[in-house]
mmCIF file of C-alpha atoms and ligand atoms in Angstrom:
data_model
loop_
_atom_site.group_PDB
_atom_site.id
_atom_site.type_symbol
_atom_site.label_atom_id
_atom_site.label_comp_id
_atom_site.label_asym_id
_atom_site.label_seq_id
_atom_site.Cartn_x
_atom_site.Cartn_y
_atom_site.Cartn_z
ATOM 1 C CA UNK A 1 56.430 161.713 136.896
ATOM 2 C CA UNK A 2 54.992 164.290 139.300
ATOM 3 C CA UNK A 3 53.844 167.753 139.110
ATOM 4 C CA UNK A 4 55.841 169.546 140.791
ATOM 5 C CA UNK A 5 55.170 173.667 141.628
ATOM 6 C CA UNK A 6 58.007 175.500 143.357
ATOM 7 C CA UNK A 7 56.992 178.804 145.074
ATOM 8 C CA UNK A 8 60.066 181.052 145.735
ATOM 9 C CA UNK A 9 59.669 183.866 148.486
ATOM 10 C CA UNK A 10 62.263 186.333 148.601
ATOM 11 C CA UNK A 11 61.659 189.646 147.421
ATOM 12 C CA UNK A 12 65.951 190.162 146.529
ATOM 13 C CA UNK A 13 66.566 190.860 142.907
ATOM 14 C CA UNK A 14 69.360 188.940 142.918
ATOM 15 C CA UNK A 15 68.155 186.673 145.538
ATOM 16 C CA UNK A 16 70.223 183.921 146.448
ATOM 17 C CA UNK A 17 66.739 181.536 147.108
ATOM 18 C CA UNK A 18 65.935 182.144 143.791
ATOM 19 C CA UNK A 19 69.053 180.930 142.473
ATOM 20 C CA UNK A 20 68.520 177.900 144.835
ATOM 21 C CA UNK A 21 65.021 177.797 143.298
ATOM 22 C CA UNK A 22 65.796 177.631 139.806
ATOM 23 C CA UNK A 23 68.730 174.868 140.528
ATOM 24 C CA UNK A 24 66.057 172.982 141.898
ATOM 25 C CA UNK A 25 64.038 173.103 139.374
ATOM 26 C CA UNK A 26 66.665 172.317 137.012
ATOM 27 C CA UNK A 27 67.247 169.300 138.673
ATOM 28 C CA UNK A 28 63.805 167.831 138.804
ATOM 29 C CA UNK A 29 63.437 168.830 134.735
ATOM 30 C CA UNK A 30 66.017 166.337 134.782
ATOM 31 C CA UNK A 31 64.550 163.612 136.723
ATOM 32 C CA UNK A 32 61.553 163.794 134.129
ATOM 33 C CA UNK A 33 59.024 165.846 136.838
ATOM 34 C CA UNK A 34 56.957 168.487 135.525
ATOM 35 C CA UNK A 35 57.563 171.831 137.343
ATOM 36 C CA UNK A 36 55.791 175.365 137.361
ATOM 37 C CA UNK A 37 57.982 178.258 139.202
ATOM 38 C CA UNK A 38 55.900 180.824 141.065
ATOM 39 C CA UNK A 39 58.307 183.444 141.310
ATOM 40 C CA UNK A 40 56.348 185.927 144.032
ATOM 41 C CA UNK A 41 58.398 188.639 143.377
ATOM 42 C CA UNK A 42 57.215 188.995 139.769
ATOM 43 C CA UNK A 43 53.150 188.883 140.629
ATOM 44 C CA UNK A 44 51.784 192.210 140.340
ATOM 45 C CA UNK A 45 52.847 194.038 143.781
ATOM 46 C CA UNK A 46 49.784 196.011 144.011
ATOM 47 C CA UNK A 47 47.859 193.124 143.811
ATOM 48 C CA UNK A 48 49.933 191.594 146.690
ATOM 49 C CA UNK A 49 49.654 194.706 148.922
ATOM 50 C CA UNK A 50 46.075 195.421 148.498
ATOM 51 C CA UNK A 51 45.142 192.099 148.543
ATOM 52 C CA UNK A 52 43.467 191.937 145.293
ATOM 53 C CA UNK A 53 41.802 188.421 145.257
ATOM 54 C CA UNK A 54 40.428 188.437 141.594
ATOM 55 C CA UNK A 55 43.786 189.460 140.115
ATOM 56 C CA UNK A 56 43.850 187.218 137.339
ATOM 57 C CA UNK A 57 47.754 186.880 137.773
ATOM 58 C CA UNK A 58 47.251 185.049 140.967
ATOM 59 C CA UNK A 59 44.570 183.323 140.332
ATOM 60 C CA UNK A 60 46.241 181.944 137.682
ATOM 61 C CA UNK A 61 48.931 180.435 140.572
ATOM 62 C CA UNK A 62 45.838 178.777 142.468
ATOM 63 C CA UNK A 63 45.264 176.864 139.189
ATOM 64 C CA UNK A 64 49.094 175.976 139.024
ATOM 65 C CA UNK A 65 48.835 174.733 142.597
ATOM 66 C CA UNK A 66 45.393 173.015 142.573
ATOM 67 C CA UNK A 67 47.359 170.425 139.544
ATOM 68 C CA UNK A 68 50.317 170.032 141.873
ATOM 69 C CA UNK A 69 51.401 166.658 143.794
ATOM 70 C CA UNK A 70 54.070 168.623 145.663
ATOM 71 C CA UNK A 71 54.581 172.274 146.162
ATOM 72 C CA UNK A 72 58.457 173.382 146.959
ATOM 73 C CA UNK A 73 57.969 176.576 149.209
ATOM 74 C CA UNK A 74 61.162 178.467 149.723
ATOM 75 C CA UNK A 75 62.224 181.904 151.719
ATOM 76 C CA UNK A 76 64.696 183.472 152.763
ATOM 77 C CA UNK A 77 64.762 184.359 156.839
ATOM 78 C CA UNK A 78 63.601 187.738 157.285
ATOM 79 C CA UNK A 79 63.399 189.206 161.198
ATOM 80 C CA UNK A 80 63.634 185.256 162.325
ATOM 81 C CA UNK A 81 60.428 184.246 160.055
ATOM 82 C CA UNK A 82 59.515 183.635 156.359
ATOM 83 C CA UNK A 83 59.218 186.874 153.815
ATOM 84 C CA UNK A 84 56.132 189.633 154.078
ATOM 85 C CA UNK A 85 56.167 188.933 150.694
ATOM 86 C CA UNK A 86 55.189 185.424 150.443
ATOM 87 C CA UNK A 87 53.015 185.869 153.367
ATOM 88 C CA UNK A 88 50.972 188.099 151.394
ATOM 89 C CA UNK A 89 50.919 185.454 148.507
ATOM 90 C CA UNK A 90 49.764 182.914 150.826
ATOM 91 C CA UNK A 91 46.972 184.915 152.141
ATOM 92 C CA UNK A 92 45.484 185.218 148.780
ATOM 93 C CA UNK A 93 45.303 181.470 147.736
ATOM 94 C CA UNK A 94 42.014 179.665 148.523
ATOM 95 C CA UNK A 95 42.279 178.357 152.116
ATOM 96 C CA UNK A 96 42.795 174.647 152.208
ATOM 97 C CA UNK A 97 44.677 174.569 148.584
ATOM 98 C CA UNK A 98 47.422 172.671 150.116
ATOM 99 C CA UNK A 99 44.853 169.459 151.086
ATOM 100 C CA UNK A 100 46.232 166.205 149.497
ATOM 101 C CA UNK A 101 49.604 167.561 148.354
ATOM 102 C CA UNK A 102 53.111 167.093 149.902
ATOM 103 C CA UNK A 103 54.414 170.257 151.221
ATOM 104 C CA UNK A 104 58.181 170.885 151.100
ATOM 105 C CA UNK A 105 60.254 173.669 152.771
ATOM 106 C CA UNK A 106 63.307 174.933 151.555
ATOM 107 C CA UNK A 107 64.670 177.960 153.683
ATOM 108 C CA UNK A 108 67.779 180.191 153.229
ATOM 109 C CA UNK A 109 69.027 182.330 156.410
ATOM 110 C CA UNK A 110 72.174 183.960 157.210
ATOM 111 C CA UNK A 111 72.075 182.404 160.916
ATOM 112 C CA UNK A 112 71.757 178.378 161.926
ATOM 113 C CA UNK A 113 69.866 180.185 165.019
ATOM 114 C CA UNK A 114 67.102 180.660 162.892
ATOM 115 C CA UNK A 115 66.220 176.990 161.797
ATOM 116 C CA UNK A 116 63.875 176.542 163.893
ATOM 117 C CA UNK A 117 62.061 179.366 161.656
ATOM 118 C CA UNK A 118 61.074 176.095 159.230
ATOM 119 C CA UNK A 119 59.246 174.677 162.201
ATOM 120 C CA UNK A 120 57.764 177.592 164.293
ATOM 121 C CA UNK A 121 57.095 179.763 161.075
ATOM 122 C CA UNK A 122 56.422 177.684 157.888
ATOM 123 C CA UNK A 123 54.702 174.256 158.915
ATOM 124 C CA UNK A 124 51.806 175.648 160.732
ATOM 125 C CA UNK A 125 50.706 177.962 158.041
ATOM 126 C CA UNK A 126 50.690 174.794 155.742
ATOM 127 C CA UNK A 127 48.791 173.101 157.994
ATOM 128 C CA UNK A 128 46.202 176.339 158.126
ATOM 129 C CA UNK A 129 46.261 175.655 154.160
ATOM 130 C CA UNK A 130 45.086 171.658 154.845
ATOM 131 C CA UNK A 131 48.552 170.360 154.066
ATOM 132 C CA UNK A 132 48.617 166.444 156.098
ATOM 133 C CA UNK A 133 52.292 165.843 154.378
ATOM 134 C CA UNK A 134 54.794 168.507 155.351
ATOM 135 C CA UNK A 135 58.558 167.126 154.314
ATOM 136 C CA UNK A 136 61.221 167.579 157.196
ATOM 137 C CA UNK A 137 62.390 170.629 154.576
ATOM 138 C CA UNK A 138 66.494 172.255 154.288
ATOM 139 C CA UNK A 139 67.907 174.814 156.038
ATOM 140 C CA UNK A 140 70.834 176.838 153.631
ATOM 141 C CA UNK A 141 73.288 179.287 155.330
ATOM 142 C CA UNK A 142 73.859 181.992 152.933
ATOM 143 C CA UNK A 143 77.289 181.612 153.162
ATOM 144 C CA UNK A 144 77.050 177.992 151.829
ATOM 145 C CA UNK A 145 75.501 179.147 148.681
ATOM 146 C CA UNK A 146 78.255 179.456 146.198
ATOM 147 C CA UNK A 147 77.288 181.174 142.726
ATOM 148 C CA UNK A 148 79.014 181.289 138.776
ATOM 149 C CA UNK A 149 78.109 184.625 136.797
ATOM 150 C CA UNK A 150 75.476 182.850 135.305
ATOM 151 C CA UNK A 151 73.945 181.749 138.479
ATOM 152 C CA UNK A 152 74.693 178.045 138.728
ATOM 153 C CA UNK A 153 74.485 177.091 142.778
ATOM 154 C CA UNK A 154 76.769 175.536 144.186
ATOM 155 C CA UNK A 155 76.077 173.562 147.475
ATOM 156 C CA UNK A 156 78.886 171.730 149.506
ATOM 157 C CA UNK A 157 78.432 168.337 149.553
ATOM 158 C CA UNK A 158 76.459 167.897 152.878
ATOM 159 C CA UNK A 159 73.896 170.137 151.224
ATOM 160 C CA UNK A 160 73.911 168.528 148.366
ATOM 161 C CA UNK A 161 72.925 165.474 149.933
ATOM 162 C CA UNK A 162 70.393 166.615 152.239
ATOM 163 C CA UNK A 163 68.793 168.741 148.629
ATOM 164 C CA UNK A 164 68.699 164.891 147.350
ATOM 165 C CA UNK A 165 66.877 163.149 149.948
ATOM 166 C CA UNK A 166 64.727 166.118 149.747
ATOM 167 C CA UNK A 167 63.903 165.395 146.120
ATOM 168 C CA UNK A 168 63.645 161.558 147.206
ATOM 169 C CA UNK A 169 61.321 162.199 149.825
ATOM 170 C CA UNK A 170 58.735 164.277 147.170
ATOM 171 C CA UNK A 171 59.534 160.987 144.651
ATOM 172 C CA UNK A 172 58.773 158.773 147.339
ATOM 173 C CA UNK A 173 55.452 160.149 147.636
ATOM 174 C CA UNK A 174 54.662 160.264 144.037
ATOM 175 C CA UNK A 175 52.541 156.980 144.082
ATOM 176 C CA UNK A 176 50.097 157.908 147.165
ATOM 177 C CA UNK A 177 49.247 161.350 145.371
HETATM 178 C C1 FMN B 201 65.546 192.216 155.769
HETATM 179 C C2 FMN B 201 66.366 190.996 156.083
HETATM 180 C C3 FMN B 201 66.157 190.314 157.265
HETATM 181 C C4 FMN B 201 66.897 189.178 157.566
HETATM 182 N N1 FMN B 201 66.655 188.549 158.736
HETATM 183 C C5 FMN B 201 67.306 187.378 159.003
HETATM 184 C C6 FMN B 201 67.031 186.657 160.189
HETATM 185 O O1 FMN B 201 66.239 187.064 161.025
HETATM 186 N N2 FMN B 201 67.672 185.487 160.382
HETATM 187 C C7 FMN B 201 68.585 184.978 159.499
HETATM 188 O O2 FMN B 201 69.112 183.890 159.716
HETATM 189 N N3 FMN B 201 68.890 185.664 158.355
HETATM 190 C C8 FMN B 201 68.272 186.834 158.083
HETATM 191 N N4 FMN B 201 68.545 187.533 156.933
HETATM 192 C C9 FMN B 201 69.546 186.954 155.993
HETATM 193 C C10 FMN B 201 68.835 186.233 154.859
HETATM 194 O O3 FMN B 201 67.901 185.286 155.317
HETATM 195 C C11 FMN B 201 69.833 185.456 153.990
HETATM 196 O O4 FMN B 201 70.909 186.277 153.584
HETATM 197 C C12 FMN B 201 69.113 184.883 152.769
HETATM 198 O O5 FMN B 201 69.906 183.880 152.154
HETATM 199 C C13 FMN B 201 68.776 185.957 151.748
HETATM 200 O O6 FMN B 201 68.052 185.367 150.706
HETATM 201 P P1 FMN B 201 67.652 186.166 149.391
HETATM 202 O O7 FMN B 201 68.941 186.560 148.696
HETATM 203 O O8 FMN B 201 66.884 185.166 148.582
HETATM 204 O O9 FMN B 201 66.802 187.333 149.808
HETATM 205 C C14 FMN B 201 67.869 188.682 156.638
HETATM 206 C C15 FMN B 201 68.090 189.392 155.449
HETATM 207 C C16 FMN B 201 67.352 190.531 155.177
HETATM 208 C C17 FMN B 201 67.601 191.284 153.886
#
């Protein structure tokens, strides 16, 4: 069993990452993992915007994190990157809190042209943050994310399977961390 924290980005109220998010989270409550869910767009936005770095609501995160094997990042694309929002988050956790853990990327966009946003955006700020194991990550075109009223995701099956080796890929790692 890992610890598993998943970090979702997007500052949408009814963001489709977050549905994405808590499906994911879903799924490794099933597979016996323990999980936190750092939901950025429910930290205190003040905090966030005048980058308050004794709010007790986000140091409370770095505490979250600090216990993690694995941390799940996920944004949506905004303007070909990841969100302000989580990029203000980011800048107010302690600067090498990602040392030792497996780092995972999951990014939603509404354009494949802006995959490359995993690689030019996302993995060298985890590296900044002392992450050594950043997982290849998932790209998810909007359009592929299907939803029920009460939010259930619903991923074709080529998604599906590249979520899965995803998930594999963090298990896979469990021992080492
Ligand atoms: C302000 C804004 C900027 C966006 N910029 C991009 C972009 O540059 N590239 C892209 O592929 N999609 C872009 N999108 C589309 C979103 O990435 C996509 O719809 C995503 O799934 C939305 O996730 P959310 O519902 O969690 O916010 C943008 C959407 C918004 C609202």
């Amino acid at each position: 069993m890992a610890n598993i924290v998943l970090i979702s980005g997007s500052p949408s109220k009814n963001s489709k990452t977050a549905s994405i998010t808590n499906q994911l989270q879903k799924e490794l409550i099933e597979r016996n993992h323990r999980t936190s869910l750092i939901d950025v767009r429910e930290l205190p936005a003040e905090d966030l915007l005048y980058g308050n770095f004794n709010s007790k609501a986000i140091t409370h995160t770095h505490e979250l994190i600090r216990h993690a094997d694995a941390v799940i990042v996920l944004s949506p694309v905004y303007k070909g990157s990841y969100t302000g929002i989580l990029k203000a988050f980011l800048d107010l956790l302690p600067e090498k809190i990602f040392a030792g853990k497996v780092i995972a990327p999951v990014v939603t966009g509404g354009t494949i042209a802006h995959l490359l946003s995993i690689e030019y955006a996302l993995k060298p700020i985890f590296s900044i943050m002392g992450a050594k194991e950043i997982l290849h990550g998932v790209f998810i075109l909007d359009t592929n994310i299907q939803r029920n009223e009460k939010g259930d995701v619903f991923l074709d099956r080529e998604l599906e399977e590249r979520v899965e080796s995803l998930l594999k890929a963090i298990e896979r790692k469990e021992p080492t961390i």
